[in-house]
Amino acid sequence: MIRMPLRCWEQMSKERKSRKKRKKRKAGKRQKEKHKEKQKEKIIRKDNGEERQKQKQEKGIKRKAQREKQKREKKRKQEQRKKRKAGKRQKEKHKEKQKEKIIRKDN
C-alpha cells in the first residue's frame, strides 16, 4: 500500500464521494430530461390521436352528407322520369282523342 498522510487519504475519499454525488446528480438530471421528453411525446401523440379522430368524424359527416345528396338527387330524377312518362301518356291520350274527333267528323 502507498504511504500517504491521513489528510491526503481523507481528501481523496472526499473527492471520490463528491465525484459520485456529481455523477448521481447528472444521471438524475438526464433521467428528468428523458422523462420530460417522453411526456411531451405522449402529449403530441394524444393530440395527433384527437386530430385523427376529428378528421375521421369530419370525413364521416362529409360521406353521410354526400350519401344524402345522392339520395335526394336520385329521388329528384325518379320524379322527373315519372313526370315525363305521365306527360307522354297524356300526349298519347290527347292524340287518340283528336283522332277519334276527326273520325267522328268524317262520319
mmCIF file of C-alpha atoms in Angstrom:
data_model
loop_
_atom_site.group_PDB
_atom_site.id
_atom_site.type_symbol
_atom_site.label_atom_id
_atom_site.label_comp_id
_atom_site.label_asym_id
_atom_site.label_seq_id
_atom_site.Cartn_x
_atom_site.Cartn_y
_atom_site.Cartn_z
ATOM 1 C CA MET A 1 0.000 0.000 0.000
ATOM 2 C CA ILE A 2 1.106 3.507 -0.742
ATOM 3 C CA ARG A 3 2.196 5.509 2.242
ATOM 4 C CA MET A 4 0.358 8.824 2.480
ATOM 5 C CA PRO A 5 -0.580 11.089 5.294
ATOM 6 C CA LEU A 6 -4.062 10.639 6.683
ATOM 7 C CA ARG A 7 -5.140 14.052 5.461
ATOM 8 C CA CYS A 8 -4.422 13.029 1.869
ATOM 9 C CA TRP A 9 -6.493 9.848 2.278
ATOM 10 C CA GLU A 10 -9.337 11.869 3.663
ATOM 11 C CA GLN A 11 -9.033 14.396 0.849
ATOM 12 C CA MET A 12 -9.047 11.620 -1.766
ATOM 13 C CA SER A 13 -12.081 9.932 -0.235
ATOM 14 C CA LYS A 14 -13.920 13.288 -0.145
ATOM 15 C CA GLU A 15 -13.093 13.858 -3.796
ATOM 16 C CA ARG A 16 -14.302 10.350 -4.652
ATOM 17 C CA LYS A 17 -17.541 10.952 -2.771
ATOM 18 C CA SER A 18 -18.085 14.319 -4.431
ATOM 19 C CA ARG A 19 -17.427 12.741 -7.887
ATOM 20 C CA LYS A 20 -20.003 10.029 -7.118
ATOM 21 C CA LYS A 21 -22.518 12.636 -5.997
ATOM 22 C CA ARG A 22 -21.887 14.681 -9.146
ATOM 23 C CA LYS A 23 -22.396 11.565 -11.276
ATOM 24 C CA LYS A 24 -25.649 10.782 -9.491
ATOM 25 C CA ARG A 25 -26.873 14.344 -9.917
ATOM 26 C CA LYS A 26 -26.062 14.270 -13.632
ATOM 27 C CA ALA A 27 -27.769 10.915 -14.017
ATOM 28 C CA GLY A 28 -30.834 12.269 -12.210
ATOM 29 C CA LYS A 29 -30.908 15.320 -14.492
ATOM 30 C CA ARG A 30 -30.604 13.068 -17.545
ATOM 31 C CA GLN A 31 -33.499 10.933 -16.285
ATOM 32 C CA LYS A 32 -35.628 14.014 -15.687
ATOM 33 C CA GLU A 33 -34.890 15.248 -19.202
ATOM 34 C CA LYS A 34 -35.791 11.878 -20.702
ATOM 35 C CA HIS A 35 -38.998 11.821 -18.690
ATOM 36 C CA LYS A 36 -39.907 15.326 -19.869
ATOM 37 C CA GLU A 37 -39.260 14.306 -23.483
ATOM 38 C CA LYS A 38 -41.436 11.207 -23.089
ATOM 39 C CA GLN A 39 -44.238 13.290 -21.580
ATOM 40 C CA LYS A 40 -44.008 15.740 -24.479
ATOM 41 C CA GLU A 41 -44.156 12.863 -26.959
ATOM 42 C CA LYS A 42 -47.193 11.430 -25.135
ATOM 43 C CA ILE A 43 -48.955 14.775 -25.346
ATOM 44 C CA ILE A 44 -48.075 15.095 -29.028
ATOM 45 C CA ARG A 45 -49.312 11.554 -29.697
ATOM 46 C CA LYS A 46 -52.506 12.289 -27.799
ATOM 47 C CA ASP A 47 -53.038 15.499 -29.789
ATOM 48 C CA ASN A 48 -52.381 13.616 -33.013
ATOM 49 C CA GLY A 49 -54.864 10.947 -31.971
ATOM 50 C CA GLU A 50 -57.505 13.549 -31.212
ATOM 51 C CA GLU A 51 -56.747 15.261 -34.506
ATOM 52 C CA ARG A 52 -57.119 11.963 -36.367
ATOM 53 C CA GLN A 53 -60.408 11.308 -34.592
ATOM 54 C CA LYS A 54 -61.682 14.742 -35.571
ATOM 55 C CA GLN A 55 -60.638 14.135 -39.164
ATOM 56 C CA LYS A 56 -62.392 10.755 -39.175
ATOM 57 C CA GLN A 57 -65.541 12.325 -37.775
ATOM 58 C CA GLU A 58 -65.428 15.097 -40.368
ATOM 59 C CA LYS A 59 -64.881 12.532 -43.099
ATOM 60 C CA GLY A 60 -67.838 10.514 -41.811
ATOM 61 C CA ILE A 61 -70.034 13.600 -41.763
ATOM 62 C CA LYS A 62 -68.963 14.511 -45.296
ATOM 63 C CA ARG A 63 -69.659 10.984 -46.519
ATOM 64 C CA LYS A 64 -73.067 10.994 -44.873
ATOM 65 C CA ALA A 65 -73.893 14.356 -46.442
ATOM 66 C CA GLN A 66 -72.720 13.046 -49.824
ATOM 67 C CA ARG A 67 -74.952 9.965 -49.474
ATOM 68 C CA GLU A 68 -77.924 12.125 -48.540
ATOM 69 C CA LYS A 69 -77.262 14.375 -51.510
ATOM 70 C CA GLN A 70 -77.084 11.362 -53.834
ATOM 71 C CA LYS A 71 -80.364 10.024 -52.425
ATOM 72 C CA ARG A 72 -82.079 13.373 -52.968
ATOM 73 C CA GLU A 73 -80.671 13.562 -56.498
ATOM 74 C CA LYS A 74 -81.892 10.034 -57.248
ATOM 75 C CA LYS A 75 -85.395 10.823 -55.960
ATOM 76 C CA ARG A 76 -85.493 14.027 -57.987
ATOM 77 C CA LYS A 77 -84.502 12.167 -61.156
ATOM 78 C CA GLN A 78 -87.131 9.495 -60.487
ATOM 79 C CA GLU A 79 -89.782 12.175 -60.075
ATOM 80 C CA GLN A 80 -88.688 13.822 -63.317
ATOM 81 C CA ARG A 81 -88.880 10.460 -65.093
ATOM 82 C CA LYS A 82 -92.382 9.881 -63.717
ATOM 83 C CA LYS A 83 -93.498 13.337 -64.842
ATOM 84 C CA ARG A 84 -92.048 12.783 -68.326
ATOM 85 C CA LYS A 85 -93.790 9.429 -68.638
ATOM 86 C CA ALA A 86 -97.056 10.936 -67.400
ATOM 87 C CA GLY A 87 -96.688 13.777 -69.892
ATOM 88 C CA LYS A 88 -96.061 11.314 -72.728
ATOM 89 C CA ARG A 89 -99.141 9.305 -71.689
ATOM 90 C CA GLN A 90 -101.245 12.468 -71.677
ATOM 91 C CA LYS A 91 -99.977 13.403 -75.131
ATOM 92 C CA GLU A 92 -100.828 9.933 -76.405
ATOM 93 C CA LYS A 93 -104.345 10.133 -74.933
ATOM 94 C CA HIS A 94 -104.805 13.583 -76.441
ATOM 95 C CA LYS A 95 -103.674 12.329 -79.869
ATOM 96 C CA GLU A 96 -106.100 9.398 -79.582
ATOM 97 C CA LYS A 97 -108.962 11.761 -78.712
ATOM 98 C CA GLN A 98 -108.019 14.022 -81.615
ATOM 99 C CA LYS A 99 -108.044 11.045 -83.971
ATOM 100 C CA GLU A 100 -111.447 9.969 -82.617
ATOM 101 C CA LYS A 101 -112.823 13.513 -83.140
ATOM 102 C CA ILE A 102 -111.556 13.533 -86.717
ATOM 103 C CA ILE A 103 -113.109 10.087 -87.345
ATOM 104 C CA ARG A 104 -116.459 11.283 -85.872
ATOM 105 C CA LYS A 105 -116.410 14.396 -88.053
ATOM 106 C CA ASP A 106 -115.799 12.283 -91.149
ATOM 107 C CA ASN A 107 -118.716 10.007 -90.273
#
